[in-house]
């Protein structure tokens, strides 16, 4: 019997199914194995071996308790009473699954850097896109193409309804099927007239216009461009269908996808310059270093953010 259960458990490892379904199968297999232990224990008692029979029955009772905990966890949305799992985790110094996933790096060997390069995080601000009707349709088409190429999974990051319900109760925010954000494979920003237009797609050949940058941080993009050069540092797909907590259960609601962008900035004069000296040893650039410092010190050194606006 135990060999049969071990064989079933072995072959389940080759099946690519949802983690929650697989765990439910494991619970059923564990329950069958526990029933077999009860059978062995009673047989030992009947054959005149009380010590081994009682010992096996004691082990079977302990395992039955954990089968009960897993049954409640994986088959219902309730919390099992008398759950000693947190105490066991603390005693054995085991981190919960949620803590392990939070501590995992986003990419092996380093961070998940967009294809267009790495920018200093201190020089990056969130931007806002203004999208027309055609831009909005292009964003939905992009989400479809990402799904077709398995670059976008609407599986709520593998969370079950129980985990989603706990997360919504803790944060008070909806949980999106696509996760927090999905990095777009290709994106670029072009200057068209007085506008900064963002294009995105699964590759350069399929790029489509997805919006126009309207604000950077808390400032209008036109005001920022007068003092800084702007670069598109990151573009991610956000939004989509989500689940929120209703009165008694979770409610899934449809929602359109959107493109969120981050822009890096650099001062116009942050480029290497060579001072030319005349015969008297003074510069002939027309503005000395001190004069340039005085001129720039009268203007904002950084685009306005939530914290810097209180100092103006």
C-alpha positions as semicolon CSV with decimal commas, in nm:
position;residue;x (nm);y (nm);z (nm)
1;X;0,000;0,000;0,000
2;X;0,273;0,247;0,097
3;X;0,470;0,157;-0,216
4;X;0,163;0,230;-0,426
5;X;0,112;0,569;-0,261
6;X;0,480;0,651;-0,308
7;X;0,452;0,563;-0,677
8;X;0,148;0,790;-0,719
9;X;0,330;1,071;-0,542
10;X;0,631;1,017;-0,769
11;X;0,434;1,039;-1,091
12;X;0,244;1,345;-0,976
13;X;0,573;1,532;-0,995
14;X;0,564;1,495;-1,374
15;X;0,218;1,647;-1,411
16;X;0,201;2,022;-1,474
17;X;-0,117;2,123;-1,291
18;X;-0,219;2,406;-1,066
19;X;-0,033;2,399;-0,733
20;X;-0,356;2,409;-0,535
21;X;-0,502;2,110;-0,722
22;X;-0,180;1,915;-0,675
23;X;-0,181;1,990;-0,302
24;X;-0,539;1,866;-0,278
25;X;-0,430;1,540;-0,441
26;X;-0,145;1,512;-0,192
27;X;-0,392;1,559;0,093
28;X;-0,609;1,273;-0,039
29;X;-0,301;1,051;-0,078
30;X;-0,192;1,136;0,276
31;X;-0,537;1,050;0,410
32;X;-0,527;0,709;0,237
33;X;-0,182;0,640;0,380
34;X;-0,298;0,739;0,727
35;X;-0,595;0,502;0,704
36;X;-0,351;0,226;0,612
37;X;-0,150;0,301;0,926
38;X;-0,467;0,267;1,136
39;X;-0,528;-0,072;0,972
40;X;-0,173;-0,189;1,052
41;X;-0,202;-0,066;1,411
42;X;-0,524;-0,257;1,472
43;X;-0,377;-0,571;1,313
44;X;-0,081;-0,555;1,552
45;X;-0,323;-0,533;1,846
46;X;-0,523;-0,830;1,720
47;X;-0,205;-1,037;1,681
48;X;-0,093;-0,977;2,039
49;X;0,160;-0,693;1,988
50;X;0,014;-0,411;2,199
51;X;0,333;-0,201;2,214
52;X;0,381;-0,172;1,838
53;X;0,010;-0,149;1,775
54;X;-0,038;0,143;2,014
55;X;0,276;0,315;1,884
56;X;0,156;0,295;1,523
57;X;-0,190;0,418;1,624
58;X;-0,033;0,714;1,806
59;X;0,165;0,809;1,494
60;X;-0,149;0,767;1,284
61;X;-0,343;1,000;1,516
62;X;-0,071;1,268;1,489
63;X;-0,071;1,238;1,109
64;X;-0,451;1,250;1,109
65;X;-0,433;1,589;1,282
66;X;-0,211;1,728;1,003
67;X;-0,436;1,574;0,737
68;X;-0,722;1,762;0,901
69;X;-0,527;2,091;0,895
70;X;-0,442;2,050;0,525
71;X;-0,798;1,952;0,440
72;X;-0,933;2,269;0,597
73;X;-0,660;2,481;0,434
74;X;-0,683;2,346;0,078
75;X;-1,052;2,253;0,055
76;X;-1,219;2,539;0,243
77;X;-1,176;2,913;0,296
78;X;-1,183;2,879;0,674
79;X;-0,905;2,874;0,930
80;X;-0,866;2,551;1,123
81;X;-0,914;2,579;1,501
82;X;-0,626;2,468;1,724
83;X;-0,376;2,525;1,443
84;X;-0,026;2,475;1,584
85;X;0,152;2,532;1,251
86;X;0,282;2,881;1,349
87;X;0,433;2,737;1,668
88;X;0,599;2,456;1,473
89;X;0,738;2,705;1,220
90;X;0,878;2,917;1,503
91;X;1,020;2,614;1,684
92;X;1,191;2,474;1,373
93;X;1,284;2,822;1,239
94;X;1,086;2,765;0,921
95;X;0,985;3,070;0,720
96;X;0,628;3,077;0,586
97;X;0,586;3,045;0,210
98;X;0,481;3,410;0,178
99;X;0,798;3,529;0,353
100;X;1,020;3,310;0,134
101;X;0,863;3,445;-0,185
102;X;0,903;3,803;-0,063
103;X;1,274;3,748;0,006
104;X;1,349;3,589;-0,331
105;X;1,540;3,809;-0,579
106;X;1,355;3,919;-0,889
107;X;1,620;3,777;-1,116
108;X;1,891;3,517;-1,069
109;X;2,231;3,673;-1,019
110;X;2,098;4,029;-0,999
111;X;1,805;4,257;-1,053
112;X;1,553;4,253;-1,332
113;X;1,690;4,536;-1,548
114;X;1,485;4,658;-1,848
115;X;1,632;4,602;-2,192
116;X;1,700;4,971;-2,251
117;X;1,951;4,993;-1,967
118;X;1,996;5,077;-1,602
119;X;1,925;5,423;-1,459
120;X;2,007;5,559;-1,115
121;X;1,696;5,516;-0,901
122;X;1,759;5,855;-0,744
123;X;1,710;6,010;-1,089
124;X;1,386;5,831;-1,177
125;X;1,032;5,963;-1,131
126;X;0,693;5,813;-1,218
127;X;0,526;5,953;-1,525
128;X;0,163;5,969;-1,629
129;X;0,037;5,878;-1,975
130;X;-0,258;6,039;-2,145
131;X;-0,410;5,783;-2,383
132;X;-0,656;5,838;-2,665
133;X;-0,916;5,578;-2,761
134;X;-0,681;5,427;-3,019
135;X;-0,397;5,423;-2,763
136;X;-0,620;5,238;-2,515
137;X;-0,708;4,979;-2,780
138;X;-0,338;4,932;-2,854
139;X;-0,274;4,863;-2,486
140;X;-0,544;4,592;-2,480
141;X;-0,394;4,442;-2,797
142;X;-0,054;4,442;-2,628
143;X;-0,198;4,252;-2,331
144;X;-0,347;3,995;-2,568
145;X;-0,015;3,948;-2,748
146;X;0,166;3,905;-2,418
147;X;-0,084;3,635;-2,318
148;X;-0,047;3,458;-2,652
149;X;0,330;3,444;-2,604
150;X;0,294;3,332;-2,239
151;X;0,454;3,652;-2,113
152;X;0,142;3,745;-1,918
153;X;-0,029;3,500;-1,683
154;X;-0,369;3,597;-1,541
155;X;-0,344;3,348;-1,254
156;X;-0,324;3,590;-0,959
157;X;0,042;3,494;-0,910
158;X;-0,064;3,140;-0,821
159;X;-0,261;3,254;-0,517
160;X;-0,578;3,075;-0,414
161;X;-0,893;3,246;-0,296
162;X;-0,785;3,196;0,064
163;X;-0,456;3,383;0,013
164;X;-0,625;3,653;-0,195
165;X;-0,888;3,706;0,075
166;X;-0,620;3,739;0,344
167;X;-0,425;3,986;0,131
168;X;-0,727;4,204;0,057
169;X;-0,822;4,211;0,425
170;X;-0,468;4,310;0,520
171;X;-0,409;4,580;0,255
172;X;-0,764;4,689;0,170
173;X;-0,663;4,691;-0,198
174;X;-0,773;4,472;-0,489
175;X;-0,554;4,187;-0,610
176;X;-0,489;4,188;-0,984
177;X;-0,482;3,873;-1,194
178;X;-0,164;3,989;-1,368
179;X;0,019;4,058;-1,042
180;X;0,168;4,395;-0,939
181;X;0,312;4,474;-1,285
182;X;0,442;4,301;-1,599
183;X;0,755;4,432;-1,769
184;X;0,690;4,511;-2,136
185;X;0,953;4,348;-2,362
186;X;1,003;4,654;-2,586
187;X;0,930;5,021;-2,527
188;X;1,061;5,355;-2,648
189;X;0,980;5,724;-2,626
190;X;0,984;5,957;-2,927
191;X;0,958;6,334;-2,954
192;X;0,677;6,427;-3,191
193;X;0,632;6,802;-3,209
194;X;0,597;6,920;-2,850
195;X;0,488;6,580;-2,720
196;X;0,672;6,281;-2,577
197;X;0,499;5,979;-2,730
198;X;0,548;5,630;-2,584
199;X;0,548;5,319;-2,803
200;X;0,541;4,962;-2,672
201;X;0,509;4,607;-2,800
202;X;0,639;4,253;-2,765
203;X;0,920;4,357;-3,001
204;X;1,027;4,654;-3,212
205;X;0,843;4,526;-3,519
206;X;0,508;4,522;-3,335
207;X;0,542;4,845;-3,141
208;X;0,229;5,060;-3,117
209;X;0,158;5,397;-2,968
210;X;0,023;5,363;-2,612
211;X;0,007;5,722;-2,489
212;X;0,164;6,066;-2,443
213;X;0,360;6,165;-2,132
214;X;0,162;6,438;-1,955
215;X;0,329;6,469;-1,614
216;X;0,660;6,375;-1,454
217;X;0,644;6,346;-1,078
218;X;0,400;6,623;-0,983
219;X;0,493;6,864;-1,261
220;X;0,371;6,916;-1,612
221;X;0,603;6,756;-1,863
222;X;0,653;7,088;-2,048
223;X;0,787;7,254;-1,732
224;X;1,028;6,967;-1,665
225;X;1,160;6,960;-2,022
226;X;1,268;7,323;-1,992
227;X;1,530;7,222;-1,736
228;X;1,592;6,851;-1,785
229;X;1,645;6,590;-2,050
230;X;1,399;6,301;-2,011
231;X;1,452;5,934;-2,089
232;X;1,207;5,644;-2,070
233;X;1,351;5,422;-1,796
234;X;1,075;5,166;-1,756
235;X;0,733;5,069;-1,892
236;X;0,509;4,805;-1,735
237;X;0,163;4,670;-1,797
238;X;-0,069;4,718;-1,500
239;X;-0,439;4,680;-1,427
240;X;-0,658;4,417;-1,586
241;X;-0,916;4,198;-1,407
242;X;-0,898;4,195;-1,029
243;X;-1,065;4,050;-0,721
244;X;-1,199;4,246;-0,426
245;X;-1,353;4,135;-0,101
246;X;-1,731;4,139;-0,096
247;X;-1,958;4,088;0,201
248;X;-1,904;3,714;0,224
249;X;-1,671;3,617;-0,061
250;X;-1,437;3,746;-0,329
251;X;-1,576;3,926;-0,632
252;X;-1,390;3,929;-0,963
253;X;-1,437;4,240;-1,176
254;X;-1,320;4,314;-1,532
255;X;-1,088;4,606;-1,591
256;X;-0,880;4,750;-1,875
257;X;-0,503;4,726;-1,883
258;X;-0,285;5,038;-1,869
259;X;0,080;5,122;-1,925
260;X;0,274;5,270;-1,633
261;X;0,600;5,448;-1,708
262;X;0,899;5,580;-1,518
263;X;1,124;5,851;-1,656
264;X;1,486;5,926;-1,583
265;X;1,600;6,288;-1,593
266;X;1,929;6,470;-1,639
267;X;2,022;6,838;-1,632
268;X;2,077;6,993;-1,970
269;X;2,428;7,105;-1,865
270;X;2,527;6,763;-1,723
271;X;2,759;6,692;-2,015
272;X;3,141;6,717;-2,030
273;X;3,267;7,062;-2,136
274;X;3,617;7,197;-2,206
275;X;3,705;7,544;-2,090
276;X;3,918;7,750;-2,327
277;X;4,167;7,992;-2,178
278;X;4,283;8,318;-2,329
279;X;4,631;8,471;-2,291
280;X;4,538;8,620;-1,951
281;X;4,441;8,281;-1,806
282;X;4,066;8,353;-1,788
283;X;3,798;8,140;-1,949
284;X;3,636;8,255;-2,270
285;X;3,324;8,042;-2,243
286;X;3,125;8,354;-2,159
287;X;3,013;8,220;-1,817
288;X;3,243;8,122;-1,531
289;X;3,185;7,818;-1,313
290;X;3,067;8,039;-1,027
291;X;2,831;8,230;-1,255
292;X;2,682;7,908;-1,387
293;X;2,635;7,785;-1,028
294;X;2,459;8,109;-0,933
295;X;2,234;8,083;-1,236
296;X;2,133;7,724;-1,169
297;X;2,093;7,776;-0,796
298;X;1,798;8,005;-0,858
299;X;1,606;7,723;-1,024
300;X;1,498;7,385;-0,894
301;X;1,775;7,124;-0,900
302;X;1,527;6,839;-0,924
303;X;1,178;6,791;-1,069
304;X;0,916;6,844;-0,802
305;X;0,813;6,537;-0,606
306;X;0,573;6,487;-0,315
307;X;0,843;6,572;-0,064
308;X;1,014;6,854;-0,249
309;X;0,695;7,049;-0,317
310;X;0,670;7,147;0,051
311;X;1,002;7,329;0,028
312;X;0,892;7,560;-0,256
